[in-house]
Coordinates of C-alpha atoms (C1' of nucleotides) in Angstrom, one line a residue:
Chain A
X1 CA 23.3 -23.8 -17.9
X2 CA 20.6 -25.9 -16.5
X3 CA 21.9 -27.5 -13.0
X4 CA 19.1 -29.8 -12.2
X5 CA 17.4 -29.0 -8.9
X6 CA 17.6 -25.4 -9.1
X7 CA 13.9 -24.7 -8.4
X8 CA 14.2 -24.3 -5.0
X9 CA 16.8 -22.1 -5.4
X10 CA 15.1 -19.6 -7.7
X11 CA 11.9 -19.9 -5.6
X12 CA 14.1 -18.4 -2.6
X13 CA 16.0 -16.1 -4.6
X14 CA 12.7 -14.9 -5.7
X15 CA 11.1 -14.7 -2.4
X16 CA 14.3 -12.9 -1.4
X17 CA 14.7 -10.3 -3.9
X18 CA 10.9 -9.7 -3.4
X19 CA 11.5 -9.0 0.4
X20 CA 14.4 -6.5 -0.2
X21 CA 12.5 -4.5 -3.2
X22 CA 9.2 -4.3 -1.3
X23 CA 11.1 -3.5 1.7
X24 CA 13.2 -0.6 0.4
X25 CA 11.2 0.2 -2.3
X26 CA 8.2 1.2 0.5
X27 CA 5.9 -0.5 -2.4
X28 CA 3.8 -2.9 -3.6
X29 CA 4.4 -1.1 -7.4
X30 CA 7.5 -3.6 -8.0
X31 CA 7.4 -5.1 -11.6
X32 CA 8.1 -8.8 -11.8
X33 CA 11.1 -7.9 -14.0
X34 CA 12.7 -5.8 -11.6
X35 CA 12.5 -8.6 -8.8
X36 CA 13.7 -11.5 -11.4
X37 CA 17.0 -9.0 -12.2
X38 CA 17.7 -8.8 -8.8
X39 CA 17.2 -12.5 -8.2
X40 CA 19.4 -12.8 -11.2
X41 CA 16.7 -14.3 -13.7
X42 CA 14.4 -13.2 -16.2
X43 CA 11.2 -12.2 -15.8
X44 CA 9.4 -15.5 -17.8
X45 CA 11.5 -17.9 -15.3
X46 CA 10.0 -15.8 -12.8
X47 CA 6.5 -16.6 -14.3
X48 CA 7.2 -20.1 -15.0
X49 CA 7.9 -21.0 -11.4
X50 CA 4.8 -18.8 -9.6
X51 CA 2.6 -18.6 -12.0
X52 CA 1.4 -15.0 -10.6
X53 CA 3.1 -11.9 -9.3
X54 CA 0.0 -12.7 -6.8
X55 CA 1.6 -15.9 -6.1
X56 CA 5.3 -14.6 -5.5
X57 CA 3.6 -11.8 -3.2
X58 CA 1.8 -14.3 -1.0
X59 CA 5.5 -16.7 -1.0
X60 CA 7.1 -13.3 0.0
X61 CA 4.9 -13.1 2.7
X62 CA 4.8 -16.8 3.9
X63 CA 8.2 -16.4 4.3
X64 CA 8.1 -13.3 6.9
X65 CA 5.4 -15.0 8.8
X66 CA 7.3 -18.3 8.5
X67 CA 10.3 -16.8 10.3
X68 CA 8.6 -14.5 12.5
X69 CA 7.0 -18.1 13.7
X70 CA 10.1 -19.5 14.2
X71 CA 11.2 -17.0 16.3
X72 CA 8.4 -16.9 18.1
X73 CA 8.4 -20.8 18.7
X74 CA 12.2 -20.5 20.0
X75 CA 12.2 -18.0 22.6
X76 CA 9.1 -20.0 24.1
X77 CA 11.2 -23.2 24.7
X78 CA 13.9 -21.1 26.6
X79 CA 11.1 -19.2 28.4
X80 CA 10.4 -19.8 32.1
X81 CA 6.9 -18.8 33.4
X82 CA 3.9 -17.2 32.4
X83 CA 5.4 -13.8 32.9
X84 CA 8.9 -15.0 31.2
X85 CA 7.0 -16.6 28.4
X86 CA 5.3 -13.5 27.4
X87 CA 7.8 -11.5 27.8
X88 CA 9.7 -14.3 25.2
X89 CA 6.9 -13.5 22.9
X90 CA 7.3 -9.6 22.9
X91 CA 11.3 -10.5 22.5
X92 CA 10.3 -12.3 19.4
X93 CA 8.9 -9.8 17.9
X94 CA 11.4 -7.6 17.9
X95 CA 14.5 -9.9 17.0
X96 CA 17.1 -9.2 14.8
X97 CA 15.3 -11.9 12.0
X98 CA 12.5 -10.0 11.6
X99 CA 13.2 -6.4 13.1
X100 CA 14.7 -5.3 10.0
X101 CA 14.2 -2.5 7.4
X102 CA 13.2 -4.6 4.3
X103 CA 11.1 -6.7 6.7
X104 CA 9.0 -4.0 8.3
X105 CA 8.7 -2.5 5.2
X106 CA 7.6 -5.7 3.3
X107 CA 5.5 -6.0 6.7
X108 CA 3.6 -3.0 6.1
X109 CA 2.9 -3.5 2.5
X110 CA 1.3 -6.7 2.9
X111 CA -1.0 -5.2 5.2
X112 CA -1.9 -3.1 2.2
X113 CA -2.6 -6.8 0.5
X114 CA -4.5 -8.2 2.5
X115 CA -7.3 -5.5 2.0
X116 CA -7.3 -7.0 -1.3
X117 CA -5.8 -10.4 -1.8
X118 CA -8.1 -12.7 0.0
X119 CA -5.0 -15.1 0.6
X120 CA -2.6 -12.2 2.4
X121 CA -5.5 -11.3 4.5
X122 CA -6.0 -15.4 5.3
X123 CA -2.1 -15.4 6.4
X124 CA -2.4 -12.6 8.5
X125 CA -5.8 -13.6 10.1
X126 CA -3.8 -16.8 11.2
X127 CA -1.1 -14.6 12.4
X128 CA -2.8 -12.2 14.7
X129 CA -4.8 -15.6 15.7
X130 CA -1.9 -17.2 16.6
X131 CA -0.5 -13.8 18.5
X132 CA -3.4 -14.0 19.9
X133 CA -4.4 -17.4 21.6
X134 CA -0.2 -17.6 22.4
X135 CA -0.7 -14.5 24.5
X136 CA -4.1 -15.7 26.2
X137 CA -2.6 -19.0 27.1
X138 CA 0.0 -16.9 29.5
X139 CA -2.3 -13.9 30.5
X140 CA -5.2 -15.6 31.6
X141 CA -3.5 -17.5 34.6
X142 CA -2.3 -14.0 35.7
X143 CA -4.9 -11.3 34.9
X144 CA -7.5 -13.4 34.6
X145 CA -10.4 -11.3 32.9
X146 CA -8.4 -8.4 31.7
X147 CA -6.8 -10.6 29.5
X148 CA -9.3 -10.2 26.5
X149 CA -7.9 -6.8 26.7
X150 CA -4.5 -6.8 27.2
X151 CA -3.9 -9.0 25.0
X152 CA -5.5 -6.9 22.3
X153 CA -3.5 -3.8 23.7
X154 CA -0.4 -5.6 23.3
X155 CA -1.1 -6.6 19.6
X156 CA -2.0 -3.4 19.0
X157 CA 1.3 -1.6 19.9
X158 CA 3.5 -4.4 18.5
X159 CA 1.6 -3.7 15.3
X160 CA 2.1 0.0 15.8
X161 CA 5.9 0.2 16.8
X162 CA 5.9 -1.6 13.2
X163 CA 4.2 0.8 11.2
X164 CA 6.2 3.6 13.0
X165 CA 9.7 1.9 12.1
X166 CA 8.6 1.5 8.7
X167 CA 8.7 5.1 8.1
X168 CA 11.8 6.2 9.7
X169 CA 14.1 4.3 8.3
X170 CA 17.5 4.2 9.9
X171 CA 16.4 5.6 12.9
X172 CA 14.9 3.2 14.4
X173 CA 15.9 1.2 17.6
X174 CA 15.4 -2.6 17.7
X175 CA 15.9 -2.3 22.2
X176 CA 14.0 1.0 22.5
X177 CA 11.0 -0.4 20.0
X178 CA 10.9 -4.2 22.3
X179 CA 11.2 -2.2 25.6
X180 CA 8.4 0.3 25.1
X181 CA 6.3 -3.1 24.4
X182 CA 7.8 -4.5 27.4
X183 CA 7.0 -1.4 29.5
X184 CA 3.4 -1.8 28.9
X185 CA 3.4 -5.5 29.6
X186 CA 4.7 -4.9 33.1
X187 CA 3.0 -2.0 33.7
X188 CA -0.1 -4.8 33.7
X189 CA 0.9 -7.4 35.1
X190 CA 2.1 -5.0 37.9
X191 CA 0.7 -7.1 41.8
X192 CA 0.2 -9.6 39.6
Chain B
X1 CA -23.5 23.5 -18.5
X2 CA -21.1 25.2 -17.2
X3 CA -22.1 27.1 -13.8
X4 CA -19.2 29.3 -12.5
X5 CA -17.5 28.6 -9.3
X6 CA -17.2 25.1 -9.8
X7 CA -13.5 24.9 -9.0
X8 CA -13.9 24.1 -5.4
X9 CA -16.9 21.7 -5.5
X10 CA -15.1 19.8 -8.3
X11 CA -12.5 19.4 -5.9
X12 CA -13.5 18.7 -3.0
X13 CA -16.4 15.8 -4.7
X14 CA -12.6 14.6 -6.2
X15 CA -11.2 14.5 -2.7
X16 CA -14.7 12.8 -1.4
X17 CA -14.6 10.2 -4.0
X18 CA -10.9 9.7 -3.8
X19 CA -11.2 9.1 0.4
X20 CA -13.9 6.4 -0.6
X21 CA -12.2 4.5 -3.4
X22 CA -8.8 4.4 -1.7
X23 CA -10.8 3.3 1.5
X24 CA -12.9 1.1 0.8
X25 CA -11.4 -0.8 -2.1
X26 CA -7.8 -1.0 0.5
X27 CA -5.5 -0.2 -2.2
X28 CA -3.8 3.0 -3.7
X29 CA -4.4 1.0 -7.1
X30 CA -7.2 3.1 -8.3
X31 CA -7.5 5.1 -11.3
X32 CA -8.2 8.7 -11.8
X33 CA -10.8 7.4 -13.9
X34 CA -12.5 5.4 -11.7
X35 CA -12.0 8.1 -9.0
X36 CA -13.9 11.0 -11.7
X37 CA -16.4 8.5 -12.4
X38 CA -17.7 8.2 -8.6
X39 CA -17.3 12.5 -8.3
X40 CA -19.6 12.4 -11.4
X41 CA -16.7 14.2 -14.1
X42 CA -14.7 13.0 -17.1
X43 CA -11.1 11.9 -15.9
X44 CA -10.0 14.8 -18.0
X45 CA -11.5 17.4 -15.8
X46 CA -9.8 15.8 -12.5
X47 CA -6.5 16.2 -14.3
X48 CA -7.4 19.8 -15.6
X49 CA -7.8 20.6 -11.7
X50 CA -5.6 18.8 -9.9
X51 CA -2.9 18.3 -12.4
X52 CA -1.8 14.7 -11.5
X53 CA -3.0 11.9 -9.7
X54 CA -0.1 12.4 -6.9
X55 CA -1.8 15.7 -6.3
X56 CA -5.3 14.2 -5.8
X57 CA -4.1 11.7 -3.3
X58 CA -1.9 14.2 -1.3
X59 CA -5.3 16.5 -1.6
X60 CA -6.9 14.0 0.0
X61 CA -4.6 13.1 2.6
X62 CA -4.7 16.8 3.7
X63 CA -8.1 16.9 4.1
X64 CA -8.3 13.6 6.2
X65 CA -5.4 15.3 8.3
X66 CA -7.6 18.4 8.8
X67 CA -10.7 16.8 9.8
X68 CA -8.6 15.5 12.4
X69 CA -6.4 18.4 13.5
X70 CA -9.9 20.3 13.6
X71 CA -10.9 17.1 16.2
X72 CA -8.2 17.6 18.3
X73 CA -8.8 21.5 18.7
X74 CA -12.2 21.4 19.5
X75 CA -12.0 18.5 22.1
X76 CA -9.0 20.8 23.2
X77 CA -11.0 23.9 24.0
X78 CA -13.3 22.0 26.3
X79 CA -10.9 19.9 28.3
X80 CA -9.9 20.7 31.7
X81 CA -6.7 19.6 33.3
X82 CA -3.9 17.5 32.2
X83 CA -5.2 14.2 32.5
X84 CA -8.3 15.8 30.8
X85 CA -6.9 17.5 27.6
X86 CA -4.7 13.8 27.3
X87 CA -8.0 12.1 27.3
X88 CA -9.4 14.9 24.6
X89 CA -6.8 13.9 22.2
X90 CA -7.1 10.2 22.5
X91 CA -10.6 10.4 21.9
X92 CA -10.5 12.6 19.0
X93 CA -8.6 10.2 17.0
X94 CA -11.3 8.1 17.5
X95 CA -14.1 10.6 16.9
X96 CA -16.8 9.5 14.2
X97 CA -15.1 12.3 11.9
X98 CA -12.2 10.4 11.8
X99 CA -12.8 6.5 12.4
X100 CA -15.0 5.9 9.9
X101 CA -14.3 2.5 7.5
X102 CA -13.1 4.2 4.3
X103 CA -10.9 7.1 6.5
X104 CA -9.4 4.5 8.2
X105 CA -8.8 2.1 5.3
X106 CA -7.4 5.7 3.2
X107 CA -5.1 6.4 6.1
X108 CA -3.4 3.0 6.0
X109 CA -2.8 3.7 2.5
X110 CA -1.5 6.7 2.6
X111 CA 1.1 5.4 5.1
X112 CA 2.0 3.5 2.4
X113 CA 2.6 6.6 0.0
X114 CA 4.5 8.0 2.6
X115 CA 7.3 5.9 2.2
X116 CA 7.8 6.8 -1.6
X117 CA 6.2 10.5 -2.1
X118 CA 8.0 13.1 -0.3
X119 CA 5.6 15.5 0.0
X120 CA 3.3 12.8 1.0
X121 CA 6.4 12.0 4.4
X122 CA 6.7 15.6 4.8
X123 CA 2.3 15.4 5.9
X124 CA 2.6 12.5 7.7
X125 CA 5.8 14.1 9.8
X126 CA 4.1 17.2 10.8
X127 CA 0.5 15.0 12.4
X128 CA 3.2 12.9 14.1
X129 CA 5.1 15.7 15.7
X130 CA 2.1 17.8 16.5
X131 CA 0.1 14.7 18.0
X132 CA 3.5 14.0 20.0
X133 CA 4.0 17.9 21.2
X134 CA 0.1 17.6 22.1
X135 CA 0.5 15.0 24.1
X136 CA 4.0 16.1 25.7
X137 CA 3.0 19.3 26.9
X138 CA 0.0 17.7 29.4
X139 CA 2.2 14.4 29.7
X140 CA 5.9 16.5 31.1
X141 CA 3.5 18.0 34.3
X142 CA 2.1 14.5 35.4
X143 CA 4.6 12.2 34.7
X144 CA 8.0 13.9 34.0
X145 CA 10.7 12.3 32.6
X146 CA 8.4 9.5 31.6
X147 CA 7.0 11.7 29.2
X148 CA 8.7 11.0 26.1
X149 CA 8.3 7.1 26.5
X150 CA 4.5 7.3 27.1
X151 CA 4.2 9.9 24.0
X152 CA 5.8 6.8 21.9
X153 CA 3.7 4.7 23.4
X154 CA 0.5 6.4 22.9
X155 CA 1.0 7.4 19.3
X156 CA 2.3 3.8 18.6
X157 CA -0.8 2.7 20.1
X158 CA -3.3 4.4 18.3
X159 CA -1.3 3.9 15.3
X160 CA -1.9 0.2 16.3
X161 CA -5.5 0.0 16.9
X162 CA -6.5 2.1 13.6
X163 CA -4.0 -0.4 11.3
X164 CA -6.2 -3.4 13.1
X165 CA -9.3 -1.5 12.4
X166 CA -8.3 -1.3 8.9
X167 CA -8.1 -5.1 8.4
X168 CA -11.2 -5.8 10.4
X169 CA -14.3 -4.2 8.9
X170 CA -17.5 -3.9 10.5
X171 CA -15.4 -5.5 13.6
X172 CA -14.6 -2.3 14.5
X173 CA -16.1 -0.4 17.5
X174 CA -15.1 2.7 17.8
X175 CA -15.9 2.8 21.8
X176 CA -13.8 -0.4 22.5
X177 CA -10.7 1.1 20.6
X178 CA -10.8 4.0 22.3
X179 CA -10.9 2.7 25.5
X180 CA -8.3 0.5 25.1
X181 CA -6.2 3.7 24.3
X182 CA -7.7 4.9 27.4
X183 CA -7.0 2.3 29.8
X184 CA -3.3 2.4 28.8
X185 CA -3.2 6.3 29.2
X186 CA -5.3 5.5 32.9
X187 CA -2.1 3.0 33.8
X188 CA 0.4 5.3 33.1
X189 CA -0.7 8.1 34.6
X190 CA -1.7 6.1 38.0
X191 CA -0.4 7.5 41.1
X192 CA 0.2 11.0 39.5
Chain C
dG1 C1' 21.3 -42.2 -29.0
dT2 C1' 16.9 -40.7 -29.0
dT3 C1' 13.3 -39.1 -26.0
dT4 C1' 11.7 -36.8 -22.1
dT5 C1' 12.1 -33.8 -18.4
dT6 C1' 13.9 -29.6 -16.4
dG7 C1' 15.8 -25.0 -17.0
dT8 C1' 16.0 -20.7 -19.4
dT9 C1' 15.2 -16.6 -22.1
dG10 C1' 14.1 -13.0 -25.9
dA11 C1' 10.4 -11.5 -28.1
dT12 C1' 5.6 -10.6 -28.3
dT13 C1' 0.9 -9.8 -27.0
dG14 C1' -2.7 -7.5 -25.0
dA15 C1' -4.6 -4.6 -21.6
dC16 C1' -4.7 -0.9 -19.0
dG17 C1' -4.0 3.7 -17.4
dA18 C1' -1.8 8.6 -16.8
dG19 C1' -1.7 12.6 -19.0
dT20 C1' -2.6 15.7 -23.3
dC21 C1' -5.3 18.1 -26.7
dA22 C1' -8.5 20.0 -29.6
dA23 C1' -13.1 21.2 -29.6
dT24 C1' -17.5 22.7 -27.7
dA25 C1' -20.3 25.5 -24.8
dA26 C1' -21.9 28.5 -21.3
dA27 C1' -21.2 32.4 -18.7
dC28 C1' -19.0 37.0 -17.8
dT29 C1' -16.7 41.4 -19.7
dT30 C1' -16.6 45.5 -22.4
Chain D
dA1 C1' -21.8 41.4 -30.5
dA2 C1' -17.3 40.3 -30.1
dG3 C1' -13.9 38.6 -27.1
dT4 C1' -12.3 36.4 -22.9
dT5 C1' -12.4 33.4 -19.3
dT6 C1' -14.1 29.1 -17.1
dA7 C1' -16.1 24.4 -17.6
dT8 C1' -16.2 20.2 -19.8
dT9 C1' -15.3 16.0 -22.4
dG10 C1' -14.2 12.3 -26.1
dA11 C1' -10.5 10.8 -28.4
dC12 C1' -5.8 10.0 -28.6
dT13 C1' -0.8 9.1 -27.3
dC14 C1' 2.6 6.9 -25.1
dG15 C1' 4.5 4.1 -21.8
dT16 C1' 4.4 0.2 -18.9
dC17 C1' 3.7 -4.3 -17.4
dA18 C1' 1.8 -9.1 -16.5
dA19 C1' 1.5 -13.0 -18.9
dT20 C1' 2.4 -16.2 -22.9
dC21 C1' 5.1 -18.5 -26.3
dA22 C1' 8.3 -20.5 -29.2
dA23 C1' 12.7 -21.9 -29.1
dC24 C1' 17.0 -23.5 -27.3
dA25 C1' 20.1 -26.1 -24.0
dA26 C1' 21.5 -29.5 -20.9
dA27 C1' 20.8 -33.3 -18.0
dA28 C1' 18.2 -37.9 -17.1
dA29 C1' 15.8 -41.8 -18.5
dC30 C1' 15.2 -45.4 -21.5

DNA sequence: GTTTTTGTTGATTGACGAGTCAATAAACTT
DNA sequence: AAGTTTATTGACTCGTCAATCAACAAAAAC
């Protein structure tokens, strides 16, 4: 059975399955065995290619932040001023990529890790840094001081329409979660 | 050794030492035994009181819920006016009682339990509607129809600001999260 | 065509942890 | 004083799971 060059392959299928069980699941309590059956593998090949369930955790979560990057990074070419490029950010938050069940439940969960993994709480450190600094860049020019703050609100209530998603599954509303973030962005840039 | 009566402090050292663990160490991953050790008891007698380790952590998840439900009532009694009681909630939720490092680390996690222990969903849905009627019934006066959006927004937000507070220990002031809370609360309700 | 590299798994190990149980002891009841 | 209820634990069972290993198979390299 061996096809040469499959390590790539598993790796994702890995990741993937990973993702969906966490996800749906609502837990970090997944065996390595039941994510190497979904990925169609056994749980040693799962081993041979991470090393650690640790290890798979973290690629699981690389990837989310990986995409959610992406996104991020392509409504921001398209975007036209500071207002427009913020507003780009919020979008990206809430796209279609990584606005989904299994995401925001795999997104809540490894917030759970990184109380404990050193290495999840590094990737999300660089994350919210990243959030961060990319909202300044545009809020500074038009709120000037209050942008410390605003940004920090914003983060805030992206993080929280998350959480809130996680637990109502099915229910929740990709529009209605980006335009309650968007509501509180114009509400300050409002005479700005 | 044994003194009568000592049911309920037996308990409630469990549901002390369980708050802590589950806190402070950021994970749901602890063990009864662990948990018994720090209330000063033989795993054996947590299990003889409490039955199972589900019922320890849904114990304890009540009582953070409490300590907060008796917040909001008290800042309740003293408030005056619409805007005022809406400021009384938001700053009960960050009250001492309730935004302390291992409550706020023990509520992140038991978010987490929602998602797989129904009993533990069924707790978490009754704070969220109660926190959302709360805030309706001063919100519908001032800003009508507008209610329901900024109810979202203001439980998404808090939501928001304790899940950062989680990850960020020590970083945590509990004046500057409330007032961020209180500044978006301020923006809405300008000009009512 | 033999050796090496890559892919793959079943079986096993070793640890850990939830929950049970039998036994012990102090206090309360009658 | 005998019996009952409450408190308490050490020792044990039983299951689960991460990680390892030995072995087998196919492709590549030599």
């Amino acid at each position: 059975m061996p096809k040469l060059g499959a390590e790539p392959i598993r790796r994702a299928a890995l990741v993937k399955a990973t993702i969906e069980m966490v996800g749906d699941g609502g837990s970090l309590d997944v065996t390595v065995a039941q994510i190497a059956r979904r990925a169609g593998m056994s749980s040693a090949l799962a081993h041979h290619y991470f090393g650690s369930k640790e290890q798979i955790f973290l690629a699981a979560m690389r990837a989310i932040l990986s995409i959610y990057a992406a996104e991020v990074r392509g409504a921001l070419v398209v975007a036209e001023g500071h207002a427009g490029r913020l507003r780009a950010i919020v979008h990206a938050s809430f796209a279609p990529g990584s606005f989904r069940r299994e995401a925001i439940g795999a997104w809540l969960n490894f917030y759970v890790l990184a109380q404990t993994a050193p290495e999840a709480r590094r990737l999300l450190a660089v994350y919210q840094r990243r959030l961060h600094s990319n909202l300044m860049h545009d809020l500074k020019p038009i709120v000037g001081a209050r942008a410390g703050g605003v940004a920090r609100g914003l983060g805030a209530l992206i993080d929280g329409v998350y959480i809130r998603a996680a637990l109502q599954p099915g229910a929740t509303d990709r529009r209605a979660a980006a335009a309650l973030v968007l509501a509180y962005l114009d509400r300050e840039l409002e005479g700005a």
